[in-house]
Amino acid sequence: MKFVLSRVGQALLVLWAAFTVTFVILEVLPSDAIETKYNNAGGDSVNLTEENLDALRSEFGLDLPLWQRYLQFCGRAIQLDLGNSISQNRPVTDLLVENLPPTLQLAGFALAVGLVAGCAIAFLANWLRSPLLRRALTRLPALGVAFPSFWIGLLLVQLFSFHWQLFPATGSRTPASVVLPGLMMAIGPAAILAQLLNRSLSETLQEQYIVTAGAKGLGRGEVFWRHALRNASLPALTILGMMVAGTVTGAIVAETVFSRAGVGRLAQQAVEVQDLPLVQGIVLMAAFAFVTVNLIVDLIYPVLDRRIKVS
Amino acid sequence: MHKLSPRAAITAATITLLLIGTSACAGDKSDPGNSSSPNGSPVKGGRLSIAFTSDSGCIDPPQTGFIEDRIIIRQIADTLTDQDPETLEIVPYLAESWEVNDTATEYTFRLKSGVTFSDGSALDAAAVKATFDGILELGPLATGAGRLITGLESTEVVDPQTVVLRFSVPNAAFLQATTNASLAILSPDSWDKAPEDRCVGDYIGSGPYTLNEYTPNESASVDRRSGYGWATSVAENQGEVYLDGIDFSFIAEPSVQVGSVTSGQLDIAWPRAALSEDNQGLIQAAGGHTLSREMPGVSETQIPNTTDGHVLSDLYARQALVKGIDFSGIAKAEYWEGYPVPTGIVAETTPGWVDQSEAYAYDPEGAKQLLEDNGWELDADGYYAKAGKRFTIRWLVFTNVSSESTAALVQDQLKDVGIEVEIVPLTAQDGAAVLEAGDYDIGNIASTRADADILRQIFDLTTVADSSAAKKSQDPQTAAKLSELFALQLTQVDPTQRLQTIAEIQELLVDQVVAFPLNARIQVFGLAERVNDVKITAENLTLTNDAWLSK
């Protein structure tokens, strides 16, 4: 219990730090969200007068001194009110609630595919007896990390949407629309997971107790599943937390390339027009997801390895 | 059968390209962007899918000026008047006739009778009043409508079909403003909704379609409204539309839009910038066709910083700069052979456009001569210098709207005449601060409107914002003269007189090199084979009243 409380305290600290750092970074930039929105938006200038701009600044509370705005932001954030987006003039919480489901679907699909593919590659690389195939599978992840994901995305679109017309190229309306962006997003995590799991598996398989288990007459499969995989999965579990956090950045690219609604695309647009309340909201949400997943991972450790005590 | 010699093959290929080029950019004033095809007469049914580059995330008429937002608004709400894309004249829409008083301070509109909103309530004078009152109440948030209704004071209902709008200052440009979707008439109830709710489409209009769904930044869809019968005079079909509905999506990448069209997932690729020659070829190879028109208003216009201490404060330097730019070279390199070159400070599709092509003739020798006659001398590096100061200009390139490669081309061209260009790529968010601080020599602006009042919105220094690229574009004398002319054209109800003043404004802007366009803004869209009679409005929005799909 004490452990959980201290971790929650740490999590809150992380949230506050993320919030403050974002605020400071966006504030030191010389630009102004109001001017950005209207002076050059959509390739067409709106030609507002200085008077209009001033009125808009005070409408969004941007005319207040810095410290006052920071306190205001903090005060509201505690009440889960993230203010209104400057670029879309709607409550940030509404925008997040609307855009979260498609991103969760995408991230869920990508993580599932990444997990299965990563484990499968690592498993096969250690299970197969052909040295050629083993080497090929061991090298494969490096390739997945090396190619830029947007390039893979465009390739997927060209092949599976424009050429074979199997999946839609854009949008997030239909379940099938999750496939291509999901695959693109899955490649990175799958590659990292495969690399890590492969290494720890091959190390574990050379351990004394595995040899012993084999000598005691246990079948190859049983040794693999019951002894090797369980012990080798600990480092992989640690990276899982990172992978979840990585889906946020992955979603930015995937949703932009595939024109999907979602938090990633929202983030990209918010940063582009320096929409402070919206960027703050997204950062807070991502930070929240990150600390939650890490908390869960910490709690699962002892279940997998009894030697680890929650403390 | 005989084989083509390589030479003949190249010739054939060149001719094909030229044909594609010319057919794609035949979208001047003479071509209203009519895509009528030989597919027979219109049939009802089917949903049209169309992809835009992006939306602003808000489709409340007064709160947006975005072209793509306005296209969606136009389908679900009507405006008082419309503008003929060929003649550029104002024609009836919801209003069947109108009168303007001599001082351009009073506009009387007589409304068509029998018009209803999609909730069944009447579109009458009270609804028009509710709309303009609602816009005034929005205050600074009415960023799309605000700039169109300068001086609007009050709206009065004379009788159910007659409404009068009164202005505190003359606004002769207001009639054209009533064609703008930002001033679409909404039901009185709509104005009771919160502005942020209207942003996501929570309002009622009287348009040929009703809004079915709008997801900001992703998609929108509209369905045919049955019983519609008060279409714009610009459309041939005055009744219900042929399409069952339209599905809009926002796809930033042009090649994805085009691939979606050629693979049958999308009917129309409607990107902001012209489809490249390659993409046009793909559309045509798939049996589709292209549609094109020049955007009215001010094209990607370059604006010199003429404040003291900047090299372009010297008129001769500005003139030499323009003479040293090969506009047709840019059009050819950045677009294709035959892509139009800029013809003036405003696009040809703007009422009152004056052909100023002569001012943009390539004359590198003239540029050098002009500099030498005025005390400039070549330095050791081959650049002109005067009083120990080299002719170097900092050229801002806003990467969201302009291309760095165009600037690089200009850099090369100007190097040949002894002018050094330093390209400064900027994002939109950094731009405002740089423009306000003044550490640049060339800034730029693009703005769309099919009325020359757009020039006032950009170049009238008495009103423009400090962070505007035009703020530092004029010496006090020019600024005063322009301001006077801008105010004058707003008082001129007589079109001939107003266009005369507007011509004077264009001359002054060009003579003083207050600004110069770098390229014409031609839009080229790609349409699937089954799409017929989609048209382009005077402000380059999509007109779908006549559109139909081949079975």
mmCIF file with all atom_site columns, N, CA and C in Angstrom, chain A residues 31 35-36 38-40 42-47 49-50 53 56 88-90 161-162 165 169 172-173 259 261 265 269 271-272 274, chain B residues 63 66 140 143 147 196 200 213 215 217-218 250-251 256 259-260 263 265 272 400-401 429 432 446-448 463 465-467 521:
data_model
loop_
_atom_site.group_PDB
_atom_site.id
_atom_site.type_symbol
_atom_site.label_atom_id
_atom_site.label_alt_id
_atom_site.label_comp_id
_atom_site.label_asym_id
_atom_site.label_entity_id
_atom_site.label_seq_id
_atom_site.pdbx_PDB_ins_code
_atom_site.Cartn_x
_atom_site.Cartn_y
_atom_site.Cartn_z
_atom_site.occupancy
_atom_site.B_iso_or_equiv
_atom_site.pdbx_formal_charge
_atom_site.auth_seq_id
_atom_site.auth_comp_id
_atom_site.auth_asym_id
_atom_site.auth_atom_id
_atom_site.pdbx_PDB_model_num
ATOM 1   N N  . SER A 1 31  ? 6.649   33.289 -30.652 1.00 0.00 ? 31  SER A N  1
ATOM 2   C CA . SER A 1 31  ? 5.430   33.440 -31.439 1.00 0.00 ? 31  SER A CA 1
ATOM 3   C C  . SER A 1 31  ? 4.196   33.573 -30.577 1.00 0.00 ? 31  SER A C  1
ATOM 4   N N  . GLU A 1 35  ? -1.663  35.134 -33.623 1.00 0.00 ? 35  GLU A N  1
ATOM 5   C CA . GLU A 1 35  ? -1.118  35.571 -34.913 1.00 0.00 ? 35  GLU A CA 1
ATOM 6   C C  . GLU A 1 35  ? -0.908  34.379 -35.839 1.00 0.00 ? 35  GLU A C  1
ATOM 7   N N  . THR A 1 36  ? -0.394  33.281 -35.256 1.00 0.00 ? 36  THR A N  1
ATOM 8   C CA . THR A 1 36  ? -0.144  32.105 -36.067 1.00 0.00 ? 36  THR A CA 1
ATOM 9   C C  . THR A 1 36  ? -1.436  31.603 -36.682 1.00 0.00 ? 36  THR A C  1
ATOM 10  N N  . TYR A 1 38  ? -4.177  33.216 -37.456 1.00 0.00 ? 38  TYR A N  1
ATOM 11  C CA . TYR A 1 38  ? -4.862  34.020 -38.455 1.00 0.00 ? 38  TYR A CA 1
ATOM 12  C C  . TYR A 1 38  ? -3.978  34.613 -39.545 1.00 0.00 ? 38  TYR A C  1
ATOM 13  N N  . ASN A 1 39  ? -2.685  34.754 -39.277 1.00 0.00 ? 39  ASN A N  1
ATOM 14  C CA . ASN A 1 39  ? -1.865  35.440 -40.272 1.00 0.00 ? 39  ASN A CA 1
ATOM 15  C C  . ASN A 1 39  ? -1.485  34.570 -41.444 1.00 0.00 ? 39  ASN A C  1
ATOM 16  N N  . ASN A 1 40  ? -1.388  33.290 -41.216 1.00 0.00 ? 40  ASN A N  1
ATOM 17  C CA . ASN A 1 40  ? -0.894  32.467 -42.310 1.00 0.00 ? 40  ASN A CA 1
ATOM 18  C C  . ASN A 1 40  ? -1.590  31.124 -42.372 1.00 0.00 ? 40  ASN A C  1
ATOM 19  N N  . GLY A 1 42  ? -3.756  28.026 -43.241 1.00 0.00 ? 42  GLY A N  1
ATOM 20  C CA . GLY A 1 42  ? -4.315  27.402 -44.436 1.00 0.00 ? 42  GLY A CA 1
ATOM 21  C C  . GLY A 1 42  ? -3.806  28.041 -45.708 1.00 0.00 ? 42  GLY A C  1
ATOM 22  N N  . GLY A 1 43  ? -2.644  28.680 -45.651 1.00 0.00 ? 43  GLY A N  1
ATOM 23  C CA . GLY A 1 43  ? -2.079  29.273 -46.850 1.00 0.00 ? 43  GLY A CA 1
ATOM 24  C C  . GLY A 1 43  ? -2.766  30.570 -47.244 1.00 0.00 ? 43  GLY A C  1
ATOM 25  N N  . ASP A 1 44  ? -3.688  31.026 -46.428 1.00 0.00 ? 44  ASP A N  1
ATOM 26  C CA . ASP A 1 44  ? -4.452  32.209 -46.765 1.00 0.00 ? 44  ASP A CA 1
ATOM 27  C C  . ASP A 1 44  ? -4.460  33.119 -45.541 1.00 0.00 ? 44  ASP A C  1
ATOM 28  N N  . SER A 1 45  ? -4.060  34.351 -45.724 1.00 0.00 ? 45  SER A N  1
ATOM 29  C CA . SER A 1 45  ? -4.038  35.257 -44.594 1.00 0.00 ? 45  SER A CA 1
ATOM 30  C C  . SER A 1 45  ? -5.442  35.759 -44.294 1.00 0.00 ? 45  SER A C  1
ATOM 31  N N  . VAL A 1 46  ? -5.785  35.871 -43.008 1.00 0.00 ? 46  VAL A N  1
ATOM 32  C CA . VAL A 1 46  ? -7.110  36.353 -42.627 1.00 0.00 ? 46  VAL A CA 1
ATOM 33  C C  . VAL A 1 46  ? -7.117  37.877 -42.506 1.00 0.00 ? 46  VAL A C  1
ATOM 34  N N  . ASN A 1 47  ? -5.947  38.494 -42.490 1.00 0.00 ? 47  ASN A N  1
ATOM 35  C CA . ASN A 1 47  ? -5.816  39.960 -42.465 1.00 0.00 ? 47  ASN A CA 1
ATOM 36  C C  . ASN A 1 47  ? -6.574  40.630 -41.326 1.00 0.00 ? 47  ASN A C  1
ATOM 37  N N  . THR A 1 49  ? -6.931  43.089 -38.093 1.00 0.00 ? 49  THR A N  1
ATOM 38  C CA . THR A 1 49  ? -6.294  44.333 -37.695 1.00 0.00 ? 49  THR A CA 1
ATOM 39  C C  . THR A 1 49  ? -5.668  44.126 -36.318 1.00 0.00 ? 49  THR A C  1
ATOM 40  N N  . GLU A 1 50  ? -4.785  45.068 -35.932 1.00 0.00 ? 50  GLU A N  1
ATOM 41  C CA . GLU A 1 50  ? -4.123  44.968 -34.631 1.00 0.00 ? 50  GLU A CA 1
ATOM 42  C C  . GLU A 1 50  ? -5.182  44.947 -33.518 1.00 0.00 ? 50  GLU A C  1
ATOM 43  N N  . LEU A 1 53  ? -6.659  41.526 -33.233 1.00 0.00 ? 53  LEU A N  1
ATOM 44  C CA . LEU A 1 53  ? -5.709  40.623 -32.595 1.00 0.00 ? 53  LEU A CA 1
ATOM 45  C C  . LEU A 1 53  ? -5.699  40.818 -31.077 1.00 0.00 ? 53  LEU A C  1
ATOM 46  N N  . LEU A 1 56  ? -8.781  39.375 -29.548 1.00 0.00 ? 56  LEU A N  1
ATOM 47  C CA . LEU A 1 56  ? -8.711  37.917 -29.496 1.00 0.00 ? 56  LEU A CA 1
ATOM 48  C C  . LEU A 1 56  ? -7.786  37.453 -28.385 1.00 0.00 ? 56  LEU A C  1
ATOM 49  N N  . GLN A 1 88  ? -8.979  25.762 -32.204 1.00 0.00 ? 88  GLN A N  1
ATOM 50  C CA . GLN A 1 88  ? -10.303 25.235 -32.544 1.00 0.00 ? 88  GLN A CA 1
ATOM 51  C C  . GLN A 1 88  ? -11.420 25.839 -31.705 1.00 0.00 ? 88  GLN A C  1
ATOM 52  N N  . ASN A 1 89  ? -11.071 26.699 -30.745 1.00 0.00 ? 89  ASN A N  1
ATOM 53  C CA . ASN A 1 89  ? -12.066 27.334 -29.898 1.00 0.00 ? 89  ASN A CA 1
ATOM 54  C C  . ASN A 1 89  ? -13.072 26.352 -29.307 1.00 0.00 ? 89  ASN A C  1
ATOM 55  N N  . ARG A 1 90  ? -12.567 25.225 -28.799 1.00 0.00 ? 90  ARG A N  1
ATOM 56  C CA . ARG A 1 90  ? -13.438 24.279 -28.110 1.00 0.00 ? 90  ARG A CA 1
ATOM 57  C C  . ARG A 1 90  ? -12.708 23.778 -26.874 1.00 0.00 ? 90  ARG A C  1
ATOM 58  N N  . SER A 1 161 ? -3.248  -0.513 -50.547 1.00 0.00 ? 161 SER A N  1
ATOM 59  C CA . SER A 1 161 ? -4.460  0.262  -50.768 1.00 0.00 ? 161 SER A CA 1
ATOM 60  C C  . SER A 1 161 ? -4.620  0.627  -52.242 1.00 0.00 ? 161 SER A C  1
ATOM 61  N N  . PHE A 1 162 ? -3.580  1.242  -52.828 1.00 0.00 ? 162 PHE A N  1
ATOM 62  C CA . PHE A 1 162 ? -3.727  1.690  -54.206 1.00 0.00 ? 162 PHE A CA 1
ATOM 63  C C  . PHE A 1 162 ? -3.585  0.539  -55.193 1.00 0.00 ? 162 PHE A C  1
ATOM 64  N N  . GLN A 1 165 ? -5.780  -2.766 -53.289 1.00 0.00 ? 165 GLN A N  1
ATOM 65  C CA . GLN A 1 165 ? -7.056  -2.269 -52.784 1.00 0.00 ? 165 GLN A CA 1
ATOM 66  C C  . GLN A 1 165 ? -7.666  -3.157 -51.705 1.00 0.00 ? 165 GLN A C  1
ATOM 67  N N  . ALA A 1 169 ? -6.937  3.713  -47.554 1.00 0.00 ? 169 ALA A N  1
ATOM 68  C CA . ALA A 1 169 ? -5.682  4.445  -47.386 1.00 0.00 ? 169 ALA A CA 1
ATOM 69  C C  . ALA A 1 169 ? -5.786  5.484  -46.281 1.00 0.00 ? 169 ALA A C  1
ATOM 70  N N  . SER A 1 172 ? -10.711 6.922  -40.378 1.00 0.00 ? 172 SER A N  1
ATOM 71  C CA . SER A 1 172 ? -10.753 6.059  -39.204 1.00 0.00 ? 172 SER A CA 1
ATOM 72  C C  . SER A 1 172 ? -12.169 5.565  -38.954 1.00 0.00 ? 172 SER A C  1
ATOM 73  N N  . ARG A 1 173 ? -12.978 5.614  -39.993 1.00 0.00 ? 173 ARG A N  1
ATOM 74  C CA . ARG A 1 173 ? -14.384 5.225  -39.848 1.00 0.00 ? 173 ARG A CA 1
ATOM 75  C C  . ARG A 1 173 ? -14.555 3.720  -39.677 1.00 0.00 ? 173 ARG A C  1
ATOM 76  N N  . SER A 1 259 ? -4.054  10.263 -42.498 1.00 0.00 ? 259 SER A N  1
ATOM 77  C CA . SER A 1 259 ? -5.172  11.192 -42.338 1.00 0.00 ? 259 SER A CA 1
ATOM 78  C C  . SER A 1 259 ? -6.262  10.650 -41.422 1.00 0.00 ? 259 SER A C  1
ATOM 79  N N  . ALA A 1 261 ? -8.261  10.712 -37.696 1.00 0.00 ? 261 ALA A N  1
ATOM 80  C CA . ALA A 1 261 ? -8.479  11.549 -36.527 1.00 0.00 ? 261 ALA A CA 1
ATOM 81  C C  . ALA A 1 261 ? -7.789  10.862 -35.350 1.00 0.00 ? 261 ALA A C  1
ATOM 82  N N  . ARG A 1 265 ? -2.610  13.264 -34.370 1.00 0.00 ? 265 ARG A N  1
ATOM 83  C CA . ARG A 1 265 ? -2.813  14.320 -35.361 1.00 0.00 ? 265 ARG A CA 1
ATOM 84  C C  . ARG A 1 265 ? -3.136  15.635 -34.663 1.00 0.00 ? 265 ARG A C  1
ATOM 85  N N  . GLN A 1 269 ? -1.030  19.127 -34.987 1.00 0.00 ? 269 GLN A N  1
ATOM 86  C CA . GLN A 1 269 ? -1.644  20.416 -35.338 1.00 0.00 ? 269 GLN A CA 1
ATOM 87  C C  . GLN A 1 269 ? -1.478  21.439 -34.222 1.00 0.00 ? 269 GLN A C  1
ATOM 88  N N  . VAL A 1 271 ? 0.900   21.675 -32.045 1.00 0.00 ? 271 VAL A N  1
ATOM 89  C CA . VAL A 1 271 ? 2.264   22.184 -31.988 1.00 0.00 ? 271 VAL A CA 1
ATOM 90  C C  . VAL A 1 271 ? 2.505   23.139 -33.154 1.00 0.00 ? 271 VAL A C  1
ATOM 91  N N  . GLU A 1 272 ? 1.969   22.781 -34.318 1.00 0.00 ? 272 GLU A N  1
ATOM 92  C CA . GLU A 1 272 ? 2.158   23.602 -35.506 1.00 0.00 ? 272 GLU A CA 1
ATOM 93  C C  . GLU A 1 272 ? 1.648   25.023 -35.301 1.00 0.00 ? 272 GLU A C  1
ATOM 94  N N  . GLN A 1 274 ? 1.026   26.301 -32.281 1.00 0.00 ? 274 GLN A N  1
ATOM 95  C CA . GLN A 1 274 ? 1.371   26.683 -30.925 1.00 0.00 ? 274 GLN A CA 1
ATOM 96  C C  . GLN A 1 274 ? 0.165   26.992 -30.050 1.00 0.00 ? 274 GLN A C  1
ATOM 97  N N  . GLN B 2 63  ? -17.084 32.193 -37.889 1.00 0.00 ? 63  GLN B N  1
ATOM 98  C CA . GLN B 2 63  ? -15.835 31.953 -37.156 1.00 0.00 ? 63  GLN B CA 1
ATOM 99  C C  . GLN B 2 63  ? -14.714 31.418 -38.022 1.00 0.00 ? 63  GLN B C  1
ATOM 100 N N  . PHE B 2 66  ? -11.392 29.883 -43.622 1.00 0.00 ? 66  PHE B N  1
ATOM 101 C CA . PHE B 2 66  ? -10.737 28.802 -44.353 1.00 0.00 ? 66  PHE B CA 1
ATOM 102 C C  . PHE B 2 66  ? -11.542 28.399 -45.580 1.00 0.00 ? 66  PHE B C  1
ATOM 103 N N  . PRO B 2 140 ? -14.843 39.681 -31.542 1.00 0.00 ? 140 PRO B N  1
ATOM 104 C CA . PRO B 2 140 ? -13.568 39.318 -32.166 1.00 0.00 ? 140 PRO B CA 1
ATOM 105 C C  . PRO B 2 140 ? -13.534 37.872 -32.654 1.00 0.00 ? 140 PRO B C  1
ATOM 106 N N  . THR B 2 143 ? -13.896 35.843 -36.855 1.00 0.00 ? 143 THR B N  1
ATOM 107 C CA . THR B 2 143 ? -12.707 36.170 -37.636 1.00 0.00 ? 143 THR B CA 1
ATOM 108 C C  . THR B 2 143 ? -12.932 36.038 -39.132 1.00 0.00 ? 143 THR B C  1
ATOM 109 N N  . ARG B 2 147 ? -14.127 40.752 -40.996 1.00 0.00 ? 147 ARG B N  1
ATOM 110 C CA . ARG B 2 147 ? -13.437 41.569 -41.999 1.00 0.00 ? 147 ARG B CA 1
ATOM 111 C C  . ARG B 2 147 ? -14.342 41.909 -43.182 1.00 0.00 ? 147 ARG B C  1
ATOM 112 N N  . GLU B 2 196 ? -18.720 27.513 -29.584 1.00 0.00 ? 196 GLU B N  1
ATOM 113 C CA . GLU B 2 196 ? -17.937 26.291 -29.776 1.00 0.00 ? 196 GLU B CA 1
ATOM 114 C C  . GLU B 2 196 ? -18.802 25.131 -30.260 1.00 0.00 ? 196 GLU B C  1
ATOM 115 N N  . VAL B 2 200 ? -18.681 22.858 -34.375 1.00 0.00 ? 200 VAL B N  1
ATOM 116 C CA . VAL B 2 200 ? -18.732 21.466 -34.817 1.00 0.00 ? 200 VAL B CA 1
ATOM 117 C C  . VAL B 2 200 ? -20.019 21.176 -35.578 1.00 0.00 ? 200 VAL B C  1
ATOM 118 N N  . GLU B 2 213 ? -22.704 14.652 -40.454 1.00 0.00 ? 213 GLU B N  1
ATOM 119 C CA . GLU B 2 213 ? -21.658 14.398 -39.464 1.00 0.00 ? 213 GLU B CA 1
ATOM 120 C C  . GLU B 2 213 ? -20.469 15.292 -39.758 1.00 0.00 ? 213 GLU B C  1
ATOM 121 N N  . THR B 2 215 ? -16.470 15.627 -38.156 1.00 0.00 ? 215 THR B N  1
ATOM 122 C CA . THR B 2 215 ? -15.401 15.322 -37.211 1.00 0.00 ? 215 THR B CA 1
ATOM 123 C C  . THR B 2 215 ? -14.236 16.222 -37.587 1.00 0.00 ? 215 THR B C  1
ATOM 124 N N  . ASN B 2 217 ? -10.989 17.980 -38.553 1.00 0.00 ? 217 ASN B N  1
ATOM 125 C CA . ASN B 2 217 ? -9.700  17.462 -39.044 1.00 0.00 ? 217 ASN B CA 1
ATOM 126 C C  . ASN B 2 217 ? -9.779  16.064 -39.630 1.00 0.00 ? 217 ASN B C  1
ATOM 127 N N  . GLU B 2 218 ? -10.964 15.464 -39.689 1.00 0.00 ? 218 GLU B N  1
ATOM 128 C CA . GLU B 2 218 ? -11.008 14.152 -40.300 1.00 0.00 ? 218 GLU B CA 1
ATOM 129 C C  . GLU B 2 218 ? -12.027 14.032 -41.414 1.00 0.00 ? 218 GLU B C  1
ATOM 130 N N  . PHE B 2 250 ? -10.151 14.883 -45.088 1.00 0.00 ? 250 PHE B N  1
ATOM 131 C CA . PHE B 2 250 ? -9.016  15.811 -45.123 1.00 0.00 ? 250 PHE B CA 1
ATOM 132 C C  . PHE B 2 250 ? -7.738  15.009 -45.216 1.00 0.00 ? 250 PHE B C  1
ATOM 133 N N  . ILE B 2 251 ? -7.075  15.101 -46.348 1.00 0.00 ? 251 ILE B N  1
ATOM 134 C CA . ILE B 2 251 ? -5.864  14.323 -46.602 1.00 0.00 ? 251 ILE B CA 1
ATOM 135 C C  . ILE B 2 251 ? -4.776  15.294 -47.027 1.00 0.00 ? 251 ILE B C  1
ATOM 136 N N  . VAL B 2 256 ? -1.416  10.936 -51.907 1.00 0.00 ? 256 VAL B N  1
ATOM 137 C CA . VAL B 2 256 ? -2.387  10.005 -51.318 1.00 0.00 ? 256 VAL B CA 1
ATOM 138 C C  . VAL B 2 256 ? -3.785  10.316 -51.849 1.00 0.00 ? 256 VAL B C  1
ATOM 139 N N  . GLY B 2 259 ? -3.741  8.921  -55.421 1.00 0.00 ? 259 GLY B N  1
ATOM 140 C CA . GLY B 2 259 ? -3.781  7.463  -55.388 1.00 0.00 ? 259 GLY B CA 1
ATOM 141 C C  . GLY B 2 259 ? -5.162  6.964  -55.008 1.00 0.00 ? 259 GLY B C  1
ATOM 142 N N  . SER B 2 260 ? -5.825  7.691  -54.107 1.00 0.00 ? 260 SER B N  1
ATOM 143 C CA . SER B 2 260 ? -7.164  7.292  -53.699 1.00 0.00 ? 260 SER B CA 1
ATOM 144 C C  . SER B 2 260 ? -8.148  7.443  -54.858 1.00 0.00 ? 260 SER B C  1
ATOM 145 N N  . SER B 2 263 ? -7.390  4.674  -57.484 1.00 0.00 ? 263 SER B N  1
ATOM 146 C CA . SER B 2 263 ? -7.736  3.320  -57.043 1.00 0.00 ? 263 SER B CA 1
ATOM 147 C C  . SER B 2 263 ? -9.225  3.194  -56.719 1.00 0.00 ? 263 SER B C  1
ATOM 148 N N  . GLN B 2 265 ? -11.100 4.845  -54.552 1.00 0.00 ? 265 GLN B N  1
ATOM 149 C CA . GLN B 2 265 ? -11.574 5.068  -53.185 1.00 0.00 ? 265 GLN B CA 1
ATOM 150 C C  . GLN B 2 265 ? -12.117 6.471  -52.978 1.00 0.00 ? 265 GLN B C  1
ATOM 151 N N  . ARG B 2 272 ? -5.003  22.096 -52.012 1.00 0.00 ? 272 ARG B N  1
ATOM 152 C CA . ARG B 2 272 ? -4.917  23.556 -52.007 1.00 0.00 ? 272 ARG B CA 1
ATOM 153 C C  . ARG B 2 272 ? -4.043  24.051 -53.160 1.00 0.00 ? 272 ARG B C  1
ATOM 154 N N  . ASN B 2 400 ? 5.113   26.815 -44.732 1.00 0.00 ? 400 ASN B N  1
ATOM 155 C CA . ASN B 2 400 ? 3.787   26.218 -44.824 1.00 0.00 ? 400 ASN B CA 1
ATOM 156 C C  . ASN B 2 400 ? 3.043   26.646 -46.084 1.00 0.00 ? 400 ASN B C  1
ATOM 157 N N  . VAL B 2 401 ? 3.426   27.756 -46.667 1.00 0.00 ? 401 VAL B N  1
ATOM 158 C CA . VAL B 2 401 ? 2.717   28.205 -47.863 1.00 0.00 ? 401 VAL B CA 1
ATOM 159 C C  . VAL B 2 401 ? 3.621   28.379 -49.092 1.00 0.00 ? 401 VAL B C  1
ATOM 160 N N  . GLN B 2 429 ? 4.591   30.065 -37.207 1.00 0.00 ? 429 GLN B N  1
ATOM 161 C CA . GLN B 2 429 ? 4.600   30.617 -35.854 1.00 0.00 ? 429 GLN B CA 1
ATOM 162 C C  . GLN B 2 429 ? 5.773   31.541 -35.588 1.00 0.00 ? 429 GLN B C  1
ATOM 163 N N  . ALA B 2 432 ? 5.430   35.677 -37.548 1.00 0.00 ? 432 ALA B N  1
ATOM 164 C CA . ALA B 2 432 ? 4.838   36.906 -37.033 1.00 0.00 ? 432 ALA B CA 1
ATOM 165 C C  . ALA B 2 432 ? 5.862   37.742 -36.263 1.00 0.00 ? 432 ALA B C  1
ATOM 166 N N  . ALA B 2 446 ? -0.577  35.738 -48.873 1.00 0.00 ? 446 ALA B N  1
ATOM 167 C CA . ALA B 2 446 ? -1.534  35.285 -49.885 1.00 0.00 ? 446 ALA B CA 1
ATOM 168 C C  . ALA B 2 446 ? -2.911  35.414 -49.267 1.00 0.00 ? 446 ALA B C  1
ATOM 169 N N  . SER B 2 447 ? -3.891  35.866 -50.018 1.00 0.00 ? 447 SER B N  1
ATOM 170 C CA . SER B 2 447 ? -5.231  35.995 -49.464 1.00 0.00 ? 447 SER B CA 1
ATOM 171 C C  . SER B 2 447 ? -6.261  35.957 -50.577 1.00 0.00 ? 447 SER B C  1
ATOM 172 N N  . THR B 2 448 ? -7.310  35.176 -50.345 1.00 0.00 ? 448 THR B N  1
ATOM 173 C CA . THR B 2 448 ? -8.289  34.942 -51.400 1.00 0.00 ? 448 THR B CA 1
ATOM 174 C C  . THR B 2 448 ? -9.559  35.744 -51.194 1.00 0.00 ? 448 THR B C  1
ATOM 175 N N  . THR B 2 463 ? -4.987  50.197 -40.883 1.00 0.00 ? 463 THR B N  1
ATOM 176 C CA . THR B 2 463 ? -5.677  49.121 -40.160 1.00 0.00 ? 463 THR B CA 1
ATOM 177 C C  . THR B 2 463 ? -4.854  47.847 -39.976 1.00 0.00 ? 463 THR B C  1
ATOM 178 N N  . ALA B 2 465 ? -2.332  44.821 -39.030 1.00 0.00 ? 465 ALA B N  1
ATOM 179 C CA . ALA B 2 465 ? -1.657  44.484 -37.784 1.00 0.00 ? 465 ALA B CA 1
ATOM 180 C C  . ALA B 2 465 ? -0.150  44.709 -37.888 1.00 0.00 ? 465 ALA B C  1
ATOM 181 N N  . ASP B 2 466 ? 0.484   44.942 -36.726 1.00 0.00 ? 466 ASP B N  1
ATOM 182 C CA . ASP B 2 466 ? 1.936   45.165 -36.703 1.00 0.00 ? 466 ASP B CA 1
ATOM 183 C C  . ASP B 2 466 ? 2.705   43.963 -37.229 1.00 0.00 ? 466 ASP B C  1
ATOM 184 N N  . SER B 2 467 ? 2.107   42.781 -37.061 1.00 0.00 ? 467 SER B N  1
ATOM 185 C CA . SER B 2 467 ? 2.804   41.568 -37.474 1.00 0.00 ? 467 SER B CA 1
ATOM 186 C C  . SER B 2 467 ? 2.500   41.214 -38.929 1.00 0.00 ? 467 SER B C  1
ATOM 187 N N  . ARG B 2 521 ? -1.621  31.763 -58.661 1.00 0.00 ? 521 ARG B N  1
ATOM 188 C CA . ARG B 2 521 ? -2.154  30.677 -57.831 1.00 0.00 ? 521 ARG B CA 1
ATOM 189 C C  . ARG B 2 521 ? -3.245  29.926 -58.583 1.00 0.00 ? 521 ARG B C  1
#
